[in-house]
Short mmCIF file of C-alpha atoms in Angstrom, two decimals:
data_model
loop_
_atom_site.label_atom_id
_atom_site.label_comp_id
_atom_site.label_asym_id
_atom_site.label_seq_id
_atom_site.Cartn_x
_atom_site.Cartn_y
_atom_site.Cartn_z
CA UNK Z 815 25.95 -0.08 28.15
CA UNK Z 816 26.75 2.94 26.61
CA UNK Z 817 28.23 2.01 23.67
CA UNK Z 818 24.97 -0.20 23.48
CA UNK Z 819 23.16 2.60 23.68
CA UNK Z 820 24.93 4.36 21.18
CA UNK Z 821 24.44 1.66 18.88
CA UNK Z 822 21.03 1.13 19.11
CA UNK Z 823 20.48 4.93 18.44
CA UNK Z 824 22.76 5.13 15.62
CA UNK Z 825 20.25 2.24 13.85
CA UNK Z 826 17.28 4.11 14.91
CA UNK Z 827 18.27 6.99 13.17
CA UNK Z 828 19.81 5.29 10.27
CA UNK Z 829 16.49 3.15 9.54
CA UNK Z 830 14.32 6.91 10.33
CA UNK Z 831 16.57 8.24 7.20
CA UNK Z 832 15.89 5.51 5.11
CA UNK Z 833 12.33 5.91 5.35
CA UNK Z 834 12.46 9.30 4.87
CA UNK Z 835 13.97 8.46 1.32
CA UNK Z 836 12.02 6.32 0.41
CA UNK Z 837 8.85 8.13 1.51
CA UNK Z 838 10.27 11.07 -0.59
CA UNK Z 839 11.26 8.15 -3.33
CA UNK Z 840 7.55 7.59 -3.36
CA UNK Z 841 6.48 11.26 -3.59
CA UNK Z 842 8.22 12.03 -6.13
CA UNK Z 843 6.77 8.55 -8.52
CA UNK Z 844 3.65 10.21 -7.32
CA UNK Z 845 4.01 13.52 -9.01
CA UNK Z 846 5.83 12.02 -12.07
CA UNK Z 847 2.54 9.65 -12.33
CA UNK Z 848 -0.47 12.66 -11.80
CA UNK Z 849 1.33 15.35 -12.83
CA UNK Z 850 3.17 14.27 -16.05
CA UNK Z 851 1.75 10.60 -16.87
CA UNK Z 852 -1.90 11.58 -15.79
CA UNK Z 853 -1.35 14.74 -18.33
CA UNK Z 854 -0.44 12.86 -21.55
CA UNK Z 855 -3.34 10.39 -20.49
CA UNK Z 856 -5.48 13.41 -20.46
CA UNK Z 857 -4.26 15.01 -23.85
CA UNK Z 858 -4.83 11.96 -25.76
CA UNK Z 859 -7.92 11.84 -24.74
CA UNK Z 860 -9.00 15.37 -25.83
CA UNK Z 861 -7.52 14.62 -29.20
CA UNK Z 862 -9.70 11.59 -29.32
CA UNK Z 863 -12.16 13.49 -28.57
CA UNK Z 864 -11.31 15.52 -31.74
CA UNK Z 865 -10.99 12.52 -33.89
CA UNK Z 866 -14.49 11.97 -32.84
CA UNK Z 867 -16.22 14.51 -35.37
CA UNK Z 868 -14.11 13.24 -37.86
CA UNK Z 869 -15.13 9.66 -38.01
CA UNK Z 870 -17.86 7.29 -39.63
CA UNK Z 871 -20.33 5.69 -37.90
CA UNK Z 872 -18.54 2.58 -38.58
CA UNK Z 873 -15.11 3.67 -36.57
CA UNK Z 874 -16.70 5.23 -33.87
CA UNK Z 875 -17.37 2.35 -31.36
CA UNK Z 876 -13.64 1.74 -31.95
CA UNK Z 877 -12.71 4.77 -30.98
CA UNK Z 878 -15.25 4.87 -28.06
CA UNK Z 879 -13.30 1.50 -26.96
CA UNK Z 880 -10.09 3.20 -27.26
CA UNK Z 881 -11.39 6.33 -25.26
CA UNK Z 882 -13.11 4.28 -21.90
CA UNK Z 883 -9.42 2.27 -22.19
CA UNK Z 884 -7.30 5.69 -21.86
CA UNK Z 885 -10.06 6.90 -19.28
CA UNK Z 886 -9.60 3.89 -17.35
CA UNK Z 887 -6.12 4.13 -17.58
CA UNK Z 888 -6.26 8.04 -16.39
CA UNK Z 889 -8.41 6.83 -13.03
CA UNK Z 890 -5.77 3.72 -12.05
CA UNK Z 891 -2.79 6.20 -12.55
CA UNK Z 892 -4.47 8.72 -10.29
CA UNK Z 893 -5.31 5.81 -7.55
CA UNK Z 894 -1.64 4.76 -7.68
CA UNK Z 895 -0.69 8.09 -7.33
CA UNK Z 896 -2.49 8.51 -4.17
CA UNK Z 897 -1.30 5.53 -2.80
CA UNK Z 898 1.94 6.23 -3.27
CA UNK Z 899 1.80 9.87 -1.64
CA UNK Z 900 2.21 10.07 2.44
CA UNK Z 901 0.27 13.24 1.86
CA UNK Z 902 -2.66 11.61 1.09
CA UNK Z 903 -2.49 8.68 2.73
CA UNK Z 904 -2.66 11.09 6.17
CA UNK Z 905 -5.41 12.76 4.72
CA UNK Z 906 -7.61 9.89 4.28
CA UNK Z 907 -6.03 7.89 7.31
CA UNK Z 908 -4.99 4.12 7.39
CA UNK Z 909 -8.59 2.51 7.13
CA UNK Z 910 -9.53 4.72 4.25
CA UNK Z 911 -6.12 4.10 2.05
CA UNK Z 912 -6.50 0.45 2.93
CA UNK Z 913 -10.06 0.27 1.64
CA UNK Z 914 -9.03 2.41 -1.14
CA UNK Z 915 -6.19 -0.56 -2.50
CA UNK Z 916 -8.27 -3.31 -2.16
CA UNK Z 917 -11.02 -1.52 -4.22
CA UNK Z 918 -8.54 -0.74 -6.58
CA UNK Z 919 -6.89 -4.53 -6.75
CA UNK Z 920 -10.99 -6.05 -7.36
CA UNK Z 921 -11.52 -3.45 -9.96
CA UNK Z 922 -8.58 -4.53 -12.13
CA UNK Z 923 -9.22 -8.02 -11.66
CA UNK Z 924 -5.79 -8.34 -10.20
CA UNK Z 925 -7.31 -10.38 -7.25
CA UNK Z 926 -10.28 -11.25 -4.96
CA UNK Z 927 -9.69 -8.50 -1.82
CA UNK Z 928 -11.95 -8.57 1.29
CA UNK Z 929 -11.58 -5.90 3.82
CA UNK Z 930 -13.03 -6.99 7.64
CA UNK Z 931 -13.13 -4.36 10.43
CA UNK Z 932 -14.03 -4.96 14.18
CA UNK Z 933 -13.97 -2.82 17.23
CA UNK Z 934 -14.14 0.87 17.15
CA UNK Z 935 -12.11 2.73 14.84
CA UNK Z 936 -8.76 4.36 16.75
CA UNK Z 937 -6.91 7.64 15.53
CA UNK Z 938 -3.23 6.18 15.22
CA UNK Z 939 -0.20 8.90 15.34
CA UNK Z 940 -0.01 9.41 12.07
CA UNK Z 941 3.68 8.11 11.40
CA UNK Z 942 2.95 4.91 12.66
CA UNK Z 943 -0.20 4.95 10.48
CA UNK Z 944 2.66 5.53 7.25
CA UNK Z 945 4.89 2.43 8.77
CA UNK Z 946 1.41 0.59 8.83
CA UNK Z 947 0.52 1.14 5.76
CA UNK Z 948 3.90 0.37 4.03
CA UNK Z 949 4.03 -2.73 5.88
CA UNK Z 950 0.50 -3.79 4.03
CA UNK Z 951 1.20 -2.33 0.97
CA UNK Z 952 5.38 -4.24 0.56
CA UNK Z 953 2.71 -7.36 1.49
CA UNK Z 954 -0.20 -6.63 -1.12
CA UNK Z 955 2.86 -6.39 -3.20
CA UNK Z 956 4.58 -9.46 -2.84
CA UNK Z 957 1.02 -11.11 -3.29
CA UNK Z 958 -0.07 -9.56 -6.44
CA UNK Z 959 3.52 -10.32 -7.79
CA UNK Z 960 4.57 -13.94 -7.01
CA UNK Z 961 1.37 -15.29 -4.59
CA UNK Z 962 -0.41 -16.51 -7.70
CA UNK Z 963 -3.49 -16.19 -5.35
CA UNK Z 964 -7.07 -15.84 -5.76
CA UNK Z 965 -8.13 -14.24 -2.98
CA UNK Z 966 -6.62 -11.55 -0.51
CA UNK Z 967 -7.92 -10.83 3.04
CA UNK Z 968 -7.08 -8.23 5.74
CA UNK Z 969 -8.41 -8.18 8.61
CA UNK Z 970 -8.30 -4.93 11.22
CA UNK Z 971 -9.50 -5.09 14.93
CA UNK Z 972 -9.00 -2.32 16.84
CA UNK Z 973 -8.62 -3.60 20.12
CA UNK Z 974 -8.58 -1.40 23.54
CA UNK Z 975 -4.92 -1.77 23.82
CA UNK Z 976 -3.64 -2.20 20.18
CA UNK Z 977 -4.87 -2.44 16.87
CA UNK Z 978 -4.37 -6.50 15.81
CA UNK Z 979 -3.66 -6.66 11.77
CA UNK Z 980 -4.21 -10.02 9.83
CA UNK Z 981 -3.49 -10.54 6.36
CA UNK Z 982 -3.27 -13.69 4.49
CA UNK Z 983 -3.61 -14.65 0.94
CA UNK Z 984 -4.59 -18.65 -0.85
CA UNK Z 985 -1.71 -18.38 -3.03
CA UNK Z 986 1.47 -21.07 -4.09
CA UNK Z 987 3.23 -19.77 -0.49
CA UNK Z 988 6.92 -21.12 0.15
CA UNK Z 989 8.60 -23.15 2.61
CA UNK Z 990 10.23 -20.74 4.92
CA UNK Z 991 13.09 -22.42 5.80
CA UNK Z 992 14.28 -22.38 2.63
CA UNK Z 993 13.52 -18.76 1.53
CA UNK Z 994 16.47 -16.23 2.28
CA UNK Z 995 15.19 -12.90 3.68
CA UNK Z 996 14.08 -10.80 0.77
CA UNK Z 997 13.92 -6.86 0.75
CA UNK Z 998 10.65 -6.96 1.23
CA UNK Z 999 10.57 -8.86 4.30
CA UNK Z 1000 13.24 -7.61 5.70
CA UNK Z 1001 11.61 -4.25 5.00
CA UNK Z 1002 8.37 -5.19 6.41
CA UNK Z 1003 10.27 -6.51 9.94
CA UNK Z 1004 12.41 -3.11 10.43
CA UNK Z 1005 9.36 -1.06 10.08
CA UNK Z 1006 7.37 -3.00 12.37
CA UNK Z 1007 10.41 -2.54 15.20
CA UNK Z 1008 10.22 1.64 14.46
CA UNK Z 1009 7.02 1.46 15.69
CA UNK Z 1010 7.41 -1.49 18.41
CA UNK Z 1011 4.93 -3.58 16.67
CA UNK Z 1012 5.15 -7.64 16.79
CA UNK Z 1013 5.18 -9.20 13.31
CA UNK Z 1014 5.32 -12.36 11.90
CA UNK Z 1015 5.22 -13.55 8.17
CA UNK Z 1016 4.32 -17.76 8.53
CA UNK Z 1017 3.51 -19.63 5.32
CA UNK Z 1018 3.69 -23.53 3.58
CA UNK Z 1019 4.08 -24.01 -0.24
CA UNK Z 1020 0.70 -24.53 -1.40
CA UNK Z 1021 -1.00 -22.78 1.40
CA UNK Z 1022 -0.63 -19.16 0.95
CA UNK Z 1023 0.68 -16.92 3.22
CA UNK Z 1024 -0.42 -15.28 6.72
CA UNK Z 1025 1.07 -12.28 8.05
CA UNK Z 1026 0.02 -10.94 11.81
CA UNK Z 1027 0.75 -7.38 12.74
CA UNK Z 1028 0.29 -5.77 16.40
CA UNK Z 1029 0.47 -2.97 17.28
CA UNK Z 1030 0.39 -1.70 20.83
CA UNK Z 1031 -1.34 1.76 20.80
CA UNK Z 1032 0.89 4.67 22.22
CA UNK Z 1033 -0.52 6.83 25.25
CA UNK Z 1034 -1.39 9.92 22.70
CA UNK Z 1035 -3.08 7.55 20.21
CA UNK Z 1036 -6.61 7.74 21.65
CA UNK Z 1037 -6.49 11.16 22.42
CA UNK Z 1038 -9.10 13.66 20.39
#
């Protein structure tokens, strides 16, 4: 039992410190991307603002083009970066961030995202609110990159007892029994066991994929 005991510890901690990197992993793409992409972004678009002047009438709803393109491009780096950032993410809590990524998926077209909420809203330790949203966001992921769905829906309901998550997408799905566990599912399943929460990833090839998330709310959770 001890030696159990030890064990089990020895993986808590060791999953803990891998989150930790990657959570600093993340925070540092985020600076790179606002501090250093977001700047060139920004310069090129005071030196088109330059060109402006310069111009004919003829070029200049070319160069207006170009300018709402690097403008656009400014605003989507700056959402990624705040995605990407723990900081901010427990500044505008888990409801917010999630609203936040599915806003920023139907305004690039990348997919159809619908965001349901039931129940009253709870205030989750804010950790677990991280683990959460990584959990979505390794999901949103996967879909964006190999779902080849239309639509995306999540589905929150914040239950007296836990908060019950529901995301599914209408995409090409895969047979499970004949998918080997990926990173991302594999990453998805060790975060849900840091915070105790049941998970399950079900799916059929041609009929998307459905993943359930509970999570049983801790005794401080509800506390103001």
């Amino acid at each position: 039992m001890e030696n159990l005991e030890a064990e089990q510890k020895f993986e808590q901690e060791l999953a803990n410190s891998r989150l930790e990197i990657q959570e600093q992993t993340f925070k540092n793409i985020a600076w790179e991307l606002h501090d250093n992409v977001g700047q060139l972004l920004s310069v090129a678009n005071i030196q088109l603002n330059m060109i402006e002047s310069k111009l004919d009438e003829e070029a200049r709803p070319q160069l207006e083009e170009t300018k709402g393109i690097v403008g656009e491009s400014l605003r989507e780096i700056r959402n990624l970066s705040r995605s990407l950032n723990k900081d901010v993410i427990l500044n505008d809590g888990l409801v917010n961030s999630i609203k936040r990524e599915m806003e920023r998926f139907n305004r690039m077209n990348f997919i159809n995202a619908t965001l349901e909420i039931k129940g009253e809203e709870c205030c989750i330790n804010a950790k677990d609110e991280i683990i959460i949203y990584r959990i979505l966001q390794e999901f949103f992921s996967n879909v964006i990159k190999h779902a080849k769905a239309d639509n995306l829906s999540v589905n929150l309901d914040f239950d007296s007892a836990r908060l019950l998550i529901k995301a599914n997408d209408d995409g090409i799905g895969f047979d499970a029994s004949d998918v080997r566990m990926s990173n991302g599912l594999l990453n998805m399943k060790s975060r849900a066991a840091l915070i105790n929460a049941e998970f399950s990833l079900d799916s059929q090839q041609g009929k998307g994929v459905d993943l359930t998330l509970e999570y049983p709310y801790k005794d401080y959770d509800r506390q103001d």
